[in-house]
PDB file of C-alpha atoms in Angstrom:
ATOM      1  CA  UNK A   1      13.661 -15.736  -7.126  1.00 86.00           C
ATOM      2  CA  UNK A   2      12.928 -15.777  -3.369  1.00 85.00           C
ATOM      3  CA  UNK A   3      16.230 -13.983  -2.717  1.00 87.00           C
ATOM      4  CA  UNK A   4      15.215 -11.056  -4.900  1.00 88.00           C
ATOM      5  CA  UNK A   5      11.773 -10.780  -3.307  1.00 91.00           C
ATOM      6  CA  UNK A   6      13.263 -10.981   0.207  1.00 86.00           C
ATOM      7  CA  UNK A   7      15.959  -8.452  -0.677  1.00 85.00           C
ATOM      8  CA  UNK A   8      13.388  -6.003  -2.068  1.00 87.00           C
ATOM      9  CA  UNK A   9      11.123  -6.463   0.944  1.00 86.00           C
ATOM     10  CA  UNK A  10      13.947  -6.068   3.466  1.00 85.00           C
ATOM     11  CA  UNK A  11      15.213  -2.964   1.687  1.00 83.00           C
ATOM     12  CA  UNK A  12      11.765  -1.352   1.678  1.00 89.00           C
ATOM     13  CA  UNK A  13      11.018  -2.275   5.299  1.00 88.00           C
ATOM     14  CA  UNK A  14      14.444  -1.129   6.529  1.00 85.00           C
ATOM     15  CA  UNK A  15      14.052   2.187   4.710  1.00 88.00           C
ATOM     16  CA  UNK A  16      10.515   2.671   6.006  1.00 91.00           C
ATOM     17  CA  UNK A  17      11.445   1.677   9.578  1.00 89.00           C
ATOM     18  CA  UNK A  18      13.970   4.514   9.678  1.00 88.00           C
ATOM     19  CA  UNK A  19      11.418   7.158   8.761  1.00 94.00           C
ATOM     20  CA  UNK A  20       9.568   9.443  11.212  1.00 96.00           C
ATOM     21  CA  UNK A  21       6.255   7.914  10.091  1.00 95.00           C
ATOM     22  CA  UNK A  22       7.323   4.521  11.449  1.00 93.00           C
ATOM     23  CA  UNK A  23       8.169   6.036  14.832  1.00 95.00           C
ATOM     24  CA  UNK A  24       4.884   7.928  14.911  1.00 97.00           C
ATOM     25  CA  UNK A  25       2.960   4.722  14.075  1.00 95.00           C
ATOM     26  CA  UNK A  26       4.775   2.823  16.854  1.00 94.00           C
ATOM     27  CA  UNK A  27       4.217   5.659  19.319  1.00 96.00           C
ATOM     28  CA  UNK A  28       0.559   5.897  18.348  1.00 97.00           C
ATOM     29  CA  UNK A  29       0.147   2.168  18.894  1.00 95.00           C
ATOM     30  CA  UNK A  30       1.621   2.430  22.362  1.00 95.00           C
ATOM     31  CA  UNK A  31      -0.537   5.454  23.218  1.00 97.00           C
ATOM     32  CA  UNK A  32      -3.702   3.621  22.078  1.00 96.00           C
ATOM     33  CA  UNK A  33      -2.635   0.572  24.075  1.00 95.00           C
ATOM     34  CA  UNK A  34      -2.079   2.706  27.202  1.00 96.00           C
ATOM     35  CA  UNK A  35      -5.414   4.468  26.741  1.00 96.00           C
ATOM     36  CA  UNK A  36      -7.253   1.153  26.493  1.00 96.00           C
ATOM     37  CA  UNK A  37      -5.777   0.007  29.818  1.00 95.00           C
ATOM     38  CA  UNK A  38      -8.720   1.229  31.939  1.00 95.00           C
ATOM     39  CA  UNK A  39     -11.185  -0.285  29.456  1.00 94.00           C
ATOM     40  CA  UNK A  40      -9.605  -3.696  29.936  1.00 94.00           C
ATOM     41  CA  UNK A  41      -8.898  -3.123  33.642  1.00 94.00           C
ATOM     42  CA  UNK A  42      -5.160  -3.403  33.015  1.00 94.00           C
ATOM     43  CA  UNK A  43      -5.613  -7.154  32.678  1.00 96.00           C
ATOM     44  CA  UNK A  44      -2.976  -9.736  31.952  1.00 95.00           C
ATOM     45  CA  UNK A  45      -4.461 -10.124  28.457  1.00 95.00           C
ATOM     46  CA  UNK A  46      -4.148  -6.365  27.883  1.00 94.00           C
ATOM     47  CA  UNK A  47      -0.453  -6.575  28.794  1.00 95.00           C
ATOM     48  CA  UNK A  48       0.024  -9.714  26.736  1.00 96.00           C
ATOM     49  CA  UNK A  49      -1.249  -7.939  23.604  1.00 94.00           C
ATOM     50  CA  UNK A  50       1.535  -5.334  23.626  1.00 95.00           C
ATOM     51  CA  UNK A  51       4.195  -7.817  24.731  1.00 96.00           C
ATOM     52  CA  UNK A  52       3.303 -10.301  22.003  1.00 96.00           C
ATOM     53  CA  UNK A  53       2.951  -7.614  19.328  1.00 95.00           C
ATOM     54  CA  UNK A  54       6.263  -5.972  20.079  1.00 95.00           C
ATOM     55  CA  UNK A  55       8.054  -9.287  20.327  1.00 97.00           C
ATOM     56  CA  UNK A  56       6.780 -10.450  16.927  1.00 96.00           C
ATOM     57  CA  UNK A  57       7.598  -7.120  15.233  1.00 94.00           C
ATOM     58  CA  UNK A  58      11.077  -7.038  16.801  1.00 94.00           C
ATOM     59  CA  UNK A  59      11.811 -10.644  15.869  1.00 96.00           C
ATOM     60  CA  UNK A  60      10.875 -10.079  12.206  1.00 93.00           C
ATOM     61  CA  UNK A  61      12.584  -6.679  11.975  1.00 91.00           C
ATOM     62  CA  UNK A  62      15.907  -8.167  13.119  1.00 92.00           C
ATOM     63  CA  UNK A  63      16.061 -10.379  10.047  1.00 91.00           C
ATOM     64  CA  UNK A  64      14.871  -7.755   7.599  1.00 88.00           C
ATOM     65  CA  UNK A  65      17.212  -5.041   8.834  1.00 88.00           C
ATOM     66  CA  UNK A  66      20.157  -7.419   9.096  1.00 90.00           C
ATOM     67  CA  UNK A  67      19.634  -8.467   5.478  1.00 89.00           C
ATOM     68  CA  UNK A  68      19.546  -4.837   4.354  1.00 87.00           C
ATOM     69  CA  UNK A  69      22.711  -4.036   6.347  1.00 89.00           C
ATOM     70  CA  UNK A  70      24.532  -7.083   4.990  1.00 89.00           C
ATOM     71  CA  UNK A  71      23.783  -6.036   1.404  1.00 89.00           C
ATOM     72  CA  UNK A  72      24.780  -2.424   2.095  1.00 90.00           C
ATOM     73  CA  UNK A  73      28.033  -3.587   3.687  1.00 91.00           C
ATOM     74  CA  UNK A  74      28.825  -5.882   0.778  1.00 90.00           C
ATOM     75  CA  UNK A  75      28.091  -3.115  -1.752  1.00 92.00           C
ATOM     76  CA  UNK A  76      30.365  -0.676   0.081  1.00 93.00           C
ATOM     77  CA  UNK A  77      33.092  -3.316   0.314  1.00 92.00           C
ATOM     78  CA  UNK A  78      32.847  -4.024  -3.433  1.00 92.00           C
ATOM     79  CA  UNK A  79      33.095  -0.299  -4.185  1.00 92.00           C
ATOM     80  CA  UNK A  80      36.146   0.077  -1.944  1.00 90.00           C
ATOM     81  CA  UNK A  81      37.780  -2.970  -3.542  1.00 91.00           C
ATOM     82  CA  UNK A  82      37.198  -1.424  -6.979  1.00 92.00           C
ATOM     83  CA  UNK A  83      38.792   1.848  -5.849  1.00 92.00           C
ATOM     84  CA  UNK A  84      41.817  -0.030  -4.522  1.00 91.00           C
ATOM     85  CA  UNK A  85      42.092  -1.993  -7.774  1.00 90.00           C
ATOM     86  CA  UNK A  86      41.722   1.083  -9.948  1.00 93.00           C
ATOM     87  CA  UNK A  87      44.322   3.257  -8.221  1.00 92.00           C
ATOM     88  CA  UNK A  88      47.853   2.392  -9.275  1.00 89.00           C
ATOM     89  CA  UNK A  89      49.487   3.454  -6.005  1.00 87.00           C
ATOM     90  CA  UNK A  90      47.046   1.461  -3.856  1.00 86.00           C
ATOM     91  CA  UNK A  91      48.055  -1.945  -2.539  1.00 87.00           C
ATOM     92  CA  UNK A  92      45.828  -4.668  -3.960  1.00 88.00           C
ATOM     93  CA  UNK A  93      46.717  -6.784  -0.921  1.00 87.00           C
ATOM     94  CA  UNK A  94      43.920  -4.960   0.935  1.00 85.00           C
ATOM     95  CA  UNK A  95      41.214  -6.365  -1.304  1.00 89.00           C
ATOM     96  CA  UNK A  96      39.272  -8.942   0.674  1.00 89.00           C
ATOM     97  CA  UNK A  97      40.678  -8.176   4.124  1.00 87.00           C
ATOM     98  CA  UNK A  98      37.131  -8.015   5.470  1.00 87.00           C
ATOM     99  CA  UNK A  99      37.342 -11.814   5.693  1.00 88.00           C
ATOM    100  CA  UNK A 100      40.213 -11.687   8.207  1.00 87.00           C
ATOM    101  CA  UNK A 101      39.785 -12.121  11.954  1.00 91.00           C
ATOM    102  CA  UNK A 102      39.467  -9.119  14.269  1.00 91.00           C
ATOM    103  CA  UNK A 103      43.001  -9.759  15.593  1.00 91.00           C
ATOM    104  CA  UNK A 104      44.443  -9.800  12.071  1.00 90.00           C
ATOM    105  CA  UNK A 105      42.640  -6.575  11.205  1.00 89.00           C
ATOM    106  CA  UNK A 106      43.959  -4.925  14.360  1.00 90.00           C
ATOM    107  CA  UNK A 107      47.532  -5.929  13.404  1.00 90.00           C
ATOM    108  CA  UNK A 108      47.054  -4.438   9.914  1.00 88.00           C
ATOM    109  CA  UNK A 109      45.643  -1.261  11.462  1.00 86.00           C
ATOM    110  CA  UNK A 110      48.637  -0.975  13.782  1.00 85.00           C
ATOM    111  CA  UNK A 111      51.086  -1.396  10.881  1.00 86.00           C
ATOM    112  CA  UNK A 112      49.247   1.245   8.829  1.00 82.00           C
ATOM    113  CA  UNK A 113      49.263   3.690  11.740  1.00 80.00           C
ATOM    114  CA  UNK A 114      52.982   3.060  12.213  1.00 81.00           C
ATOM    115  CA  UNK A 115      53.605   3.630   8.488  1.00 80.00           C
ATOM    116  CA  UNK A 116      51.678   6.883   8.755  1.00 76.00           C
ATOM    117  CA  UNK A 117      54.333   8.029  11.225  1.00 70.00           C
ATOM    118  CA  UNK A 118      54.456   9.777  14.541  1.00 63.00           C
ATOM    119  CA  UNK A 119      55.493  13.131  13.147  1.00 65.00           C
ATOM    120  CA  UNK A 120      54.146  16.355  14.616  1.00 68.00           C
ATOM    121  CA  UNK A 121      52.249  17.254  11.444  1.00 69.00           C
ATOM    122  CA  UNK A 122      50.182  14.069  11.718  1.00 68.00           C
ATOM    123  CA  UNK A 123      49.322  14.738  15.357  1.00 72.00           C
ATOM    124  CA  UNK A 124      48.412  18.366  14.629  1.00 75.00           C
ATOM    125  CA  UNK A 125      46.100  17.286  11.803  1.00 75.00           C
ATOM    126  CA  UNK A 126      44.353  14.858  14.113  1.00 75.00           C
ATOM    127  CA  UNK A 127      43.993  17.531  16.798  1.00 80.00           C
ATOM    128  CA  UNK A 128      42.408  19.889  14.240  1.00 81.00           C
ATOM    129  CA  UNK A 129      39.931  17.158  13.256  1.00 77.00           C
ATOM    130  CA  UNK A 130      39.018  16.553  16.876  1.00 83.00           C
ATOM    131  CA  UNK A 131      38.634  20.290  17.536  1.00 85.00           C
ATOM    132  CA  UNK A 132      36.144  20.632  14.666  1.00 81.00           C
ATOM    133  CA  UNK A 133      33.726  18.251  16.350  1.00 68.00           C
TER     134      UNK A 133
END
């Protein structure tokens, strides 16, 4: 039950945090804080308010956004695994490789690039892709 509530909350917060309105709210908060500086004589308490507020928001956002990213990554991985499983010519050995170490993934990548070949057509295709950027 808690997992579903947390997942829904993290999804909503992560989506909202990426919107222009969230940036405008944060910017507005900072502007108001700066404008109140003379009123509070730029005191240590005045500085502590923004430091504490931003620290708390950042601390909580890390967990919410990480949760949303973890779920998105898992969903994408499941979709890719299904595509691999559904295509007859695909190698099912690639399902689940996200659990391998970085070194193992780099070795697989090197083998795949070698299998792709060093022919001129391959290099020209890559050059065209780079040129389009």
